[in-house]
JSON list of N, CA and C in Angstrom, two decimals:
[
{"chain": "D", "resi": 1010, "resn": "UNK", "atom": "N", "xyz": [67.62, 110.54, 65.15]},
{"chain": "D", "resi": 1010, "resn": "UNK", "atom": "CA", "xyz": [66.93, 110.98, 66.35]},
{"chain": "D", "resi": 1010, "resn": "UNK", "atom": "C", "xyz": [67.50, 112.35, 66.72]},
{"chain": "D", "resi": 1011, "resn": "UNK", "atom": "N", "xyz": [66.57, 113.43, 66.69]},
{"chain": "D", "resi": 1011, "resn": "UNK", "atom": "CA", "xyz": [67.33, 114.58, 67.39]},
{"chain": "D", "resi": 1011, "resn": "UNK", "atom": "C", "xyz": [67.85, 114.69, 68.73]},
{"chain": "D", "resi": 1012, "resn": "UNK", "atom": "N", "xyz": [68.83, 115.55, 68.75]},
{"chain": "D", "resi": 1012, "resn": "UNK", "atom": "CA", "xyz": [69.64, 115.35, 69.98]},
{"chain": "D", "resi": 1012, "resn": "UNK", "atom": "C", "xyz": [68.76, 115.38, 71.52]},
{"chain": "D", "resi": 1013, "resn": "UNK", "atom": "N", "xyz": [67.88, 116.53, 71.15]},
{"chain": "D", "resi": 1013, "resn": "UNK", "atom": "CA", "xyz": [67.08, 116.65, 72.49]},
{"chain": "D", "resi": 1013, "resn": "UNK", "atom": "C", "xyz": [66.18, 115.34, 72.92]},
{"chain": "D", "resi": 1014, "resn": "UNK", "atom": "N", "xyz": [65.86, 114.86, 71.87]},
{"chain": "D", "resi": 1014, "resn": "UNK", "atom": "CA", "xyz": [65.14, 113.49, 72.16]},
{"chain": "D", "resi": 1014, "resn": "UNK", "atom": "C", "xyz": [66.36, 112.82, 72.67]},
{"chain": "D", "resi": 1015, "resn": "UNK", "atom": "N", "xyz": [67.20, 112.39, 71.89]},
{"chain": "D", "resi": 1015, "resn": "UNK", "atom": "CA", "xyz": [68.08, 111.56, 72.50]},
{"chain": "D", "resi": 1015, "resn": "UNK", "atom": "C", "xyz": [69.04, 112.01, 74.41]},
{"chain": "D", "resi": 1016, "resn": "UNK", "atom": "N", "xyz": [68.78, 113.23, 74.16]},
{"chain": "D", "resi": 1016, "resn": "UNK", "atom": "CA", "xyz": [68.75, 113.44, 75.89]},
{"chain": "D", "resi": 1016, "resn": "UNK", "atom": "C", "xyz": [67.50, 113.17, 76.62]},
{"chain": "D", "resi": 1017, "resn": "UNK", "atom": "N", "xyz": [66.78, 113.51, 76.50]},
{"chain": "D", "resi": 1017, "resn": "UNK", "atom": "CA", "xyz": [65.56, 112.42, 77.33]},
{"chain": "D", "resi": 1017, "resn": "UNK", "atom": "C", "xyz": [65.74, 111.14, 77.09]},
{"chain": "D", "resi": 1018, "resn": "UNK", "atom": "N", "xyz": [65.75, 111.00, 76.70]},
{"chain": "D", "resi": 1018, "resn": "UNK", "atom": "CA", "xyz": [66.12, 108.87, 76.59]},
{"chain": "D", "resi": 1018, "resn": "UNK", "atom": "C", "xyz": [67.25, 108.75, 77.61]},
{"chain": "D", "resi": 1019, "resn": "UNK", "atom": "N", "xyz": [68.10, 109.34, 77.75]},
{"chain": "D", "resi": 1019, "resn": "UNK", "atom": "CA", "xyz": [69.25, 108.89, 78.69]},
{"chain": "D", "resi": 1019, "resn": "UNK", "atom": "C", "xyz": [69.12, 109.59, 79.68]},
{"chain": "D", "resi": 1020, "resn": "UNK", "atom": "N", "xyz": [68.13, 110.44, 80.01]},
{"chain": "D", "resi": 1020, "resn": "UNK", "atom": "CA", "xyz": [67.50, 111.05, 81.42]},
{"chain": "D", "resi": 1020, "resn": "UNK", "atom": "C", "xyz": [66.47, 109.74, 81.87]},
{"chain": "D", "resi": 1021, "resn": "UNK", "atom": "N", "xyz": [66.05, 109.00, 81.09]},
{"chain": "D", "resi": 1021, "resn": "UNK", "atom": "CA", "xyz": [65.37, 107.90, 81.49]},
{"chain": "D", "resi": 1021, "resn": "UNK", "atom": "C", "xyz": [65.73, 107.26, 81.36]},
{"chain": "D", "resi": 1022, "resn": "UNK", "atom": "N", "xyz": [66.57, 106.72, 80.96]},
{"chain": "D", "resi": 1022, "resn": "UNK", "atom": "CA", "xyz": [67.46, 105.40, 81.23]},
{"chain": "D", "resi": 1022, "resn": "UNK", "atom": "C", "xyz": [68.49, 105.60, 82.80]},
{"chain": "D", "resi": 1023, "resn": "UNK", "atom": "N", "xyz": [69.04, 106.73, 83.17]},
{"chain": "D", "resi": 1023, "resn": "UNK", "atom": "CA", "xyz": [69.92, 106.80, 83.99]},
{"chain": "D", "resi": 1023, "resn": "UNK", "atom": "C", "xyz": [68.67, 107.14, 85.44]},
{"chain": "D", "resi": 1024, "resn": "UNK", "atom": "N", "xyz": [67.51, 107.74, 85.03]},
{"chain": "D", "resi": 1024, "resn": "UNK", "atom": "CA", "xyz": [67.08, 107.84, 86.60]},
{"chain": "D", "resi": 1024, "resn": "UNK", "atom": "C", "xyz": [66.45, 106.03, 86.70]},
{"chain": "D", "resi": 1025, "resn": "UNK", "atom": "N", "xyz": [66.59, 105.20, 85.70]},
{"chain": "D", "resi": 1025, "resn": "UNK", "atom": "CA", "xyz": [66.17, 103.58, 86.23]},
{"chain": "D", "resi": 1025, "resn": "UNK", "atom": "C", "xyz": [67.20, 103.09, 86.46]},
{"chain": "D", "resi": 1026, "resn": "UNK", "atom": "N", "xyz": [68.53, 103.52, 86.14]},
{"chain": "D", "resi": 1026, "resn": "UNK", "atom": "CA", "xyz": [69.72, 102.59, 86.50]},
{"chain": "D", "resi": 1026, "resn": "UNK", "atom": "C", "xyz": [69.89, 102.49, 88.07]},
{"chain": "D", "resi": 1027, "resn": "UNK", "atom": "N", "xyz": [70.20, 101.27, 88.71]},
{"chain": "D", "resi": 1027, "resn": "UNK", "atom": "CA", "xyz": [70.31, 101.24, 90.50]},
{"chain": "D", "resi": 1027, "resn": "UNK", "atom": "C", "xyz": [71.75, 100.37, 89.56]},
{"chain": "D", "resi": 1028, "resn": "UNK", "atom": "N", "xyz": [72.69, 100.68, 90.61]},
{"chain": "D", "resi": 1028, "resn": "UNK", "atom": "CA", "xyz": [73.82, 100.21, 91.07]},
{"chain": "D", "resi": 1028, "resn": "UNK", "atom": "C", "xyz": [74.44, 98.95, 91.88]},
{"chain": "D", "resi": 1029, "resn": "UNK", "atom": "N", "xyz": [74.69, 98.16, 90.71]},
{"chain": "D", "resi": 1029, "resn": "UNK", "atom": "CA", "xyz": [74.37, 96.83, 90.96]},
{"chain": "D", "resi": 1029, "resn": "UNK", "atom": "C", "xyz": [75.31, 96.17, 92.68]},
{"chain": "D", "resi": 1030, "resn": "UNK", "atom": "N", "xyz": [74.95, 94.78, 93.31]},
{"chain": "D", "resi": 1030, "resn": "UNK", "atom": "CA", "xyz": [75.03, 94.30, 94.32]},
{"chain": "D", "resi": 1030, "resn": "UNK", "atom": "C", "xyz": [76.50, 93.67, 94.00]},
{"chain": "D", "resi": 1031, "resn": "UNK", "atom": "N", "xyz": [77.27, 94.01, 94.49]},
{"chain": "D", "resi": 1031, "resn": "UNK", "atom": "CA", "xyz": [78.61, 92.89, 94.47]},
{"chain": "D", "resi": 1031, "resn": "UNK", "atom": "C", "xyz": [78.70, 92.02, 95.10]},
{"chain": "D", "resi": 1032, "resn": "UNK", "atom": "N", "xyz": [79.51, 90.65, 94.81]},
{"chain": "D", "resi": 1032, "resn": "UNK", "atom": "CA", "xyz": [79.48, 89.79, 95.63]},
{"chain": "D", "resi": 1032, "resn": "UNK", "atom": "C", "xyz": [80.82, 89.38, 95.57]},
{"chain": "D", "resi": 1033, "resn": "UNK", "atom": "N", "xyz": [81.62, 88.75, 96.85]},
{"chain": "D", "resi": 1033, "resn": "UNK", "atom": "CA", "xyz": [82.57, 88.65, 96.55]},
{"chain": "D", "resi": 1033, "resn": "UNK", "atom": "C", "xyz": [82.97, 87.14, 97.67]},
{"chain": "D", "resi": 1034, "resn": "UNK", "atom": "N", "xyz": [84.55, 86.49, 97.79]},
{"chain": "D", "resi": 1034, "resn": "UNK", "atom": "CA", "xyz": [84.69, 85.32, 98.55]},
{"chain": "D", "resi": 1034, "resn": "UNK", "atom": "C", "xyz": [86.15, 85.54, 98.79]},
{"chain": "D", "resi": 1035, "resn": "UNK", "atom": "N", "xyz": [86.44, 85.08, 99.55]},
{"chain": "D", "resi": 1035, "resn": "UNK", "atom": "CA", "xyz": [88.06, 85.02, 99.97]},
{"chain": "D", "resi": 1035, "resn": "UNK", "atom": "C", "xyz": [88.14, 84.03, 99.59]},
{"chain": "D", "resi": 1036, "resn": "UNK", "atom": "N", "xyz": [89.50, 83.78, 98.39]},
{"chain": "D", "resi": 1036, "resn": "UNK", "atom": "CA", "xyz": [90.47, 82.73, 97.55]},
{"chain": "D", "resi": 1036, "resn": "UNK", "atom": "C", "xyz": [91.98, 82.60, 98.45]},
{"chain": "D", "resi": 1037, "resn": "UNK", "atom": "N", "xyz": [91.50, 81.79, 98.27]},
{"chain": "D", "resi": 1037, "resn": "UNK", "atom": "CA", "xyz": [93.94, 81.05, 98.52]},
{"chain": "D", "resi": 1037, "resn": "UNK", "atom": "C", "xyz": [94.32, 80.30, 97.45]},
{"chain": "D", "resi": 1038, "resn": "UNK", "atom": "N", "xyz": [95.26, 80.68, 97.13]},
{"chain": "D", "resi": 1038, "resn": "UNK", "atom": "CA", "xyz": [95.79, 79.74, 95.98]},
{"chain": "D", "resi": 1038, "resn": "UNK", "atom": "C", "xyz": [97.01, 79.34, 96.19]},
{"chain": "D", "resi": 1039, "resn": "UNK", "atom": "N", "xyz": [97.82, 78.35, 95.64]},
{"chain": "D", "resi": 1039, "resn": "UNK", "atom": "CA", "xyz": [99.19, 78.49, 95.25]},
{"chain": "D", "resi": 1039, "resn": "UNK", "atom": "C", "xyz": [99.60, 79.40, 94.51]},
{"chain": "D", "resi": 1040, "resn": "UNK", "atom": "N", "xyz": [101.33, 79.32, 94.38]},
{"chain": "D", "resi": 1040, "resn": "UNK", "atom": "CA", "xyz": [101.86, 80.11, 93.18]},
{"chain": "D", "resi": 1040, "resn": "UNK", "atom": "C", "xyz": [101.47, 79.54, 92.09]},
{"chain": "D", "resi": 1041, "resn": "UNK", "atom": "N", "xyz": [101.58, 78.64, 91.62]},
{"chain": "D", "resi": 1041, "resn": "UNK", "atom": "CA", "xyz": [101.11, 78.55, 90.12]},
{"chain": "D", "resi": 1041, "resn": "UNK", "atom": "C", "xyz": [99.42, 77.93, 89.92]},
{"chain": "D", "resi": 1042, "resn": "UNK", "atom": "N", "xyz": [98.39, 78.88, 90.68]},
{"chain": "D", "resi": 1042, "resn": "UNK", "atom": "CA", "xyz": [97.17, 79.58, 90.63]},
{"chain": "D", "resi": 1042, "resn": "UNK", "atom": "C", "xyz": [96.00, 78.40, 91.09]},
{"chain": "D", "resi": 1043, "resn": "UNK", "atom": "N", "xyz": [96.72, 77.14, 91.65]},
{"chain": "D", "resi": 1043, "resn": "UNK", "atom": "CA", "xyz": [95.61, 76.46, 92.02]},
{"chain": "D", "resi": 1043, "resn": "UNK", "atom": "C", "xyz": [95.18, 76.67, 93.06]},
{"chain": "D", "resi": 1044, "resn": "UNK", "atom": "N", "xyz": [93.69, 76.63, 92.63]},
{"chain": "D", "resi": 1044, "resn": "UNK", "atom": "CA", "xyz": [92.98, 77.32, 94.01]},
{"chain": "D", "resi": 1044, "resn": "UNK", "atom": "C", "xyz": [93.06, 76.11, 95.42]},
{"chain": "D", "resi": 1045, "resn": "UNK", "atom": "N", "xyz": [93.00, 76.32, 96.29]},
{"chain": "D", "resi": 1045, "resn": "UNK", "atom": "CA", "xyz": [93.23, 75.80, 97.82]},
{"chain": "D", "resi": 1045, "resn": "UNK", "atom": "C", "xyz": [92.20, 75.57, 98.96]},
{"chain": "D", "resi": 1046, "resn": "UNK", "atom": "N", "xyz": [91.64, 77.36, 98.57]},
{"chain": "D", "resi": 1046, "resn": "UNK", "atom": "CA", "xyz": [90.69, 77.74, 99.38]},
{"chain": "D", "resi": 1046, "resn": "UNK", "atom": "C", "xyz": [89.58, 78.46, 98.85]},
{"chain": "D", "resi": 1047, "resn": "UNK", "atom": "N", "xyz": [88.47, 77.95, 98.72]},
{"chain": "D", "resi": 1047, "resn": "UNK", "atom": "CA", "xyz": [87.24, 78.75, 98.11]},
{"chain": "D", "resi": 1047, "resn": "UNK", "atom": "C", "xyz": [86.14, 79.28, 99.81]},
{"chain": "D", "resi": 1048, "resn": "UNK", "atom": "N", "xyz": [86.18, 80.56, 100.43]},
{"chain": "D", "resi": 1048, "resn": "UNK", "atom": "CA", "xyz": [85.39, 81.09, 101.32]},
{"chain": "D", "resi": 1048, "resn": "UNK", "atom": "C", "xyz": [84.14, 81.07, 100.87]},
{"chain": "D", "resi": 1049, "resn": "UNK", "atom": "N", "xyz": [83.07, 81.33, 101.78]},
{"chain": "D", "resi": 1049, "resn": "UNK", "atom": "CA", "xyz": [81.76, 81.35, 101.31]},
{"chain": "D", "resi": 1049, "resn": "UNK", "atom": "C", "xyz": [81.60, 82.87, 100.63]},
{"chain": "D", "resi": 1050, "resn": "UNK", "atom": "N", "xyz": [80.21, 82.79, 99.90]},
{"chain": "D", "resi": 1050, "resn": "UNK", "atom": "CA", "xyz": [79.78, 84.18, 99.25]},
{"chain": "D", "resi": 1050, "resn": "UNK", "atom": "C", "xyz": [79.28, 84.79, 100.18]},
{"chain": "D", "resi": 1051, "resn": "UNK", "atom": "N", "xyz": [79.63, 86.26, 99.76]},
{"chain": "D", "resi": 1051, "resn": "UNK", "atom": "CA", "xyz": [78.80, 87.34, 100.85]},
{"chain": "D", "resi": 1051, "resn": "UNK", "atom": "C", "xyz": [79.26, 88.46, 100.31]},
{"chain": "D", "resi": 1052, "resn": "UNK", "atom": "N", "xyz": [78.45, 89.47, 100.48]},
{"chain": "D", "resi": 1052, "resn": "UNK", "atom": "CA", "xyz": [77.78, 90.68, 99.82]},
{"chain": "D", "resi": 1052, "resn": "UNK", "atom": "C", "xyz": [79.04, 91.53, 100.07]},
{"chain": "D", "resi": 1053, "resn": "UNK", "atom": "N", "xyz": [78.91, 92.67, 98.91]},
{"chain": "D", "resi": 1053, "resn": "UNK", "atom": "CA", "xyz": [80.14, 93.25, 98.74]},
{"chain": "D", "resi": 1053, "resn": "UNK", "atom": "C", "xyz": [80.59, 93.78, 99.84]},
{"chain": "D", "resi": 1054, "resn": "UNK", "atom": "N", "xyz": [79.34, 94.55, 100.96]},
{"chain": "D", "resi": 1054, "resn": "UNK", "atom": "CA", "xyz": [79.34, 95.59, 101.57]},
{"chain": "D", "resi": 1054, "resn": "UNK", "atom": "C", "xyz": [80.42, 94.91, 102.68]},
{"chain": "D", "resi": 1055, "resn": "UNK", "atom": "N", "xyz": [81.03, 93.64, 102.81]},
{"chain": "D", "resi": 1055, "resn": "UNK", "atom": "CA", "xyz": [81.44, 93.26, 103.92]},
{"chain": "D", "resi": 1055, "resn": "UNK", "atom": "C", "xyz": [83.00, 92.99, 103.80]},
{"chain": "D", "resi": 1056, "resn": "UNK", "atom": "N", "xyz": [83.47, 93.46, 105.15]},
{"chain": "D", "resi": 1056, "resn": "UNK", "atom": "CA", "xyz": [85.18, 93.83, 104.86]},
{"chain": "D", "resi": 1056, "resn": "UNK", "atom": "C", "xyz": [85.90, 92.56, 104.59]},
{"chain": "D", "resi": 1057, "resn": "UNK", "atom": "N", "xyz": [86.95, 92.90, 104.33]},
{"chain": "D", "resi": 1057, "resn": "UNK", "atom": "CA", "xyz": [87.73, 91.63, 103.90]},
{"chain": "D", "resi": 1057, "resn": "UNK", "atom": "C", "xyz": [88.25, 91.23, 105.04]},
{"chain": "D", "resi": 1058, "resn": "UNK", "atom": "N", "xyz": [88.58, 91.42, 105.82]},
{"chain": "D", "resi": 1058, "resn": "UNK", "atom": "CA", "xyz": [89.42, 91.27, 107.51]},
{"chain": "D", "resi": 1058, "resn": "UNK", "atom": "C", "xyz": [88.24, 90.19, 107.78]},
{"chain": "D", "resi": 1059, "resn": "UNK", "atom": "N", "xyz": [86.83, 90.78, 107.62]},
{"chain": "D", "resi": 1059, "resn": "UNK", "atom": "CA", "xyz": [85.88, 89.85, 108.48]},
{"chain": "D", "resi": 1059, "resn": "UNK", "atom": "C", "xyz": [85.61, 89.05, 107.82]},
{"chain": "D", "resi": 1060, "resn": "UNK", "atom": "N", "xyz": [85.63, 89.08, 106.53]},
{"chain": "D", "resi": 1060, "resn": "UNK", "atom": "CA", "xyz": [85.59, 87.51, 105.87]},
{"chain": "D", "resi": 1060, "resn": "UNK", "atom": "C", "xyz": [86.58, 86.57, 106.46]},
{"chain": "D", "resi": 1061, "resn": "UNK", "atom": "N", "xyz": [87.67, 86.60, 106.77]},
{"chain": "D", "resi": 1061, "resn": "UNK", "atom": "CA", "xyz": [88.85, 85.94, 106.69]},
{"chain": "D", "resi": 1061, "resn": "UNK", "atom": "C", "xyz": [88.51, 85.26, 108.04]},
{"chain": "D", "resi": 1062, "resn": "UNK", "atom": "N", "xyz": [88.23, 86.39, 109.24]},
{"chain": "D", "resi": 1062, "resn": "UNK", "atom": "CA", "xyz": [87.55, 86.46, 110.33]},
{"chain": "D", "resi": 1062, "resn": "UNK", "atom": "C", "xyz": [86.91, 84.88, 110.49]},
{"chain": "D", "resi": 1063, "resn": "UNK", "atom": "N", "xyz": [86.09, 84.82, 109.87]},
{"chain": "D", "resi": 1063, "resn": "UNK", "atom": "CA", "xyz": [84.85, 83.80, 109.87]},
{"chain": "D", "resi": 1063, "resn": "UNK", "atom": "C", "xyz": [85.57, 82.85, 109.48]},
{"chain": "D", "resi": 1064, "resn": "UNK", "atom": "N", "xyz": [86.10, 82.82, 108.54]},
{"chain": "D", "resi": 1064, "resn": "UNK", "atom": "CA", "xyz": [86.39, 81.71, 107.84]},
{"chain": "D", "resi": 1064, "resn": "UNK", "atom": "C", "xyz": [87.69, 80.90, 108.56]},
{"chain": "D", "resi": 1065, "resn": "UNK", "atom": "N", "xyz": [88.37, 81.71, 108.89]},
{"chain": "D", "resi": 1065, "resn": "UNK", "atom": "CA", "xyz": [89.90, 81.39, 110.13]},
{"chain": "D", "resi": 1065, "resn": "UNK", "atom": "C", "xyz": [89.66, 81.83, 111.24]},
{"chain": "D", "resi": 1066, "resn": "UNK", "atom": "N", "xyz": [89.11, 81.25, 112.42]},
{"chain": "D", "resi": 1066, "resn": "UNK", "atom": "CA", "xyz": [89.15, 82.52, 113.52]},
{"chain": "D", "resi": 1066, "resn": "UNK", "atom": "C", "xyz": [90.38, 82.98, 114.27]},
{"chain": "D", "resi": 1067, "resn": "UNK", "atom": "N", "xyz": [90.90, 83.60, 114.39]},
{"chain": "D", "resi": 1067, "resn": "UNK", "atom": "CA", "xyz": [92.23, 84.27, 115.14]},
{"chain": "D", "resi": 1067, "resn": "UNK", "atom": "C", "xyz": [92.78, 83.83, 116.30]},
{"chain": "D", "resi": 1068, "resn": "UNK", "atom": "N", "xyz": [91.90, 82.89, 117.01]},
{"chain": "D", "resi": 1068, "resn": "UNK", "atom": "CA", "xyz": [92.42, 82.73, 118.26]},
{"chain": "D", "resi": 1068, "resn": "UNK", "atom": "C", "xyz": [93.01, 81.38, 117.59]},
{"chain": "D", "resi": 1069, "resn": "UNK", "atom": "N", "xyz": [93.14, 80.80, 117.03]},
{"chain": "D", "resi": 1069, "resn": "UNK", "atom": "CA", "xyz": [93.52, 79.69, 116.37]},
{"chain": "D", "resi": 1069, "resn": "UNK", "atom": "C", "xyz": [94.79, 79.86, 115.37]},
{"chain": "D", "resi": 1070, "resn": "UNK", "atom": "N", "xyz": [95.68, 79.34, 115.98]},
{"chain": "D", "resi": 1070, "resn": "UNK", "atom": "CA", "xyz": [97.04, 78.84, 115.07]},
{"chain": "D", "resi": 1070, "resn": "UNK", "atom": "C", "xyz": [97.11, 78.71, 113.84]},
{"chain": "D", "resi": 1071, "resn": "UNK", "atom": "N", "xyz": [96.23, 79.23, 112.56]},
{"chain": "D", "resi": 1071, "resn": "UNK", "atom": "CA", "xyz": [96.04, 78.99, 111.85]},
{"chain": "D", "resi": 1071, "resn": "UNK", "atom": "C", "xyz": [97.33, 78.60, 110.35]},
{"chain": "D", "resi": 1072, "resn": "UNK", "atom": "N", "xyz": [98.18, 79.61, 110.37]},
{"chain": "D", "resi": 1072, "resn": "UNK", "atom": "CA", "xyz": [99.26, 79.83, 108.98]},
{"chain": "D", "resi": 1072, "resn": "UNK", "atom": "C", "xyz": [100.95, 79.67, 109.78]},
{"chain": "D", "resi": 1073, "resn": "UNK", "atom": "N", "xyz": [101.01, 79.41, 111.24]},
{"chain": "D", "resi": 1073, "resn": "UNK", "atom": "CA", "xyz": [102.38, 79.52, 111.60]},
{"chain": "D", "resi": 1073, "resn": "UNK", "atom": "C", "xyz": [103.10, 78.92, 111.07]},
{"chain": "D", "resi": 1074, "resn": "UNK", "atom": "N", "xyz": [102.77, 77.50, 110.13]},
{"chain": "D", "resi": 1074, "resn": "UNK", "atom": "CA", "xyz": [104.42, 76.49, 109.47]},
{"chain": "D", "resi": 1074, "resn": "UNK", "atom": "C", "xyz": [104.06, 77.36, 108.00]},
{"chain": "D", "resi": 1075, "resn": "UNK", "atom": "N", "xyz": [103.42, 77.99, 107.89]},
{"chain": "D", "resi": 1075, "resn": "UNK", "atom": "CA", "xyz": [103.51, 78.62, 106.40]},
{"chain": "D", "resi": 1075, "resn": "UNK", "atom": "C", "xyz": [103.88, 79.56, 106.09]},
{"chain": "D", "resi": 1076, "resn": "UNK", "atom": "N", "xyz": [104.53, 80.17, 105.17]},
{"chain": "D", "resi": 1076, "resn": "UNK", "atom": "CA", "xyz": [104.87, 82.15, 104.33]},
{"chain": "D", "resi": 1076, "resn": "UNK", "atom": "C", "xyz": [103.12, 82.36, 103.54]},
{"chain": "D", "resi": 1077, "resn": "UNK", "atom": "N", "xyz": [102.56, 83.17, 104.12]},
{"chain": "D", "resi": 1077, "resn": "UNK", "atom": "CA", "xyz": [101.26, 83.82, 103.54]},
{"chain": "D", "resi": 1077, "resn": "UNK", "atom": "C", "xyz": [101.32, 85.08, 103.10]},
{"chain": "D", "resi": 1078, "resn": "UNK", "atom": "N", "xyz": [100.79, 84.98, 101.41]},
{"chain": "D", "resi": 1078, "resn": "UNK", "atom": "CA", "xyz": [101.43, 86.47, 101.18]},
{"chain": "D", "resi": 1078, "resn": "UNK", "atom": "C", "xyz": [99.65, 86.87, 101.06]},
{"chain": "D", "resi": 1079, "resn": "UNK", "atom": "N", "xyz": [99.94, 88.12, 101.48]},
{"chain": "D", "resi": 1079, "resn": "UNK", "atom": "CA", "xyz": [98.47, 89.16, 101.25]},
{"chain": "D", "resi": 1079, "resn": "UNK", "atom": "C", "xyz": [97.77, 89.65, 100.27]},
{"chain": "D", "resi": 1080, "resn": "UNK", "atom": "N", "xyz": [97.39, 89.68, 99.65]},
{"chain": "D", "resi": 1080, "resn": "UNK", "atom": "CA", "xyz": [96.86, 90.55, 98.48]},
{"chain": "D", "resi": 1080, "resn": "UNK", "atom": "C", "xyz": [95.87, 92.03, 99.28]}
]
């Protein structure tokens, strides 16, 4: 394929590419990786604070007899 062809092909392939949707969940695990806590799904665009948010609400005692490490 000559090169110039093969640059149009990837001028059309890249103006159809859209940038895919992430999805993501807040995990807890133990140290040796068993999971604990599976959060619900929700779209990338949303912070991690407010996941946690929802899922623990703050006014609530939630981790005080525990060591919680952060990622």
């Amino acid at each position: 394929m000559p090169f110039r062809r093969l640059l149009e092909v990837l001028v059309i392939v890249l103006q159809d590419y859209q940038k895919q949707h992430t999805l993501k969940n807040t995990v807890m695990s133990l140290p040796n990786k068993l999971i604990v806590f599976l959060g619900r799904t929700l779209s990338g665009h949303n912070h991690d604070s407010m996941m946690l948010n929802q899922a623990f609400p703050p006014e609530l005692a939630w981790f005080t007899d525990i060591n919680v490490r952060v990622d």
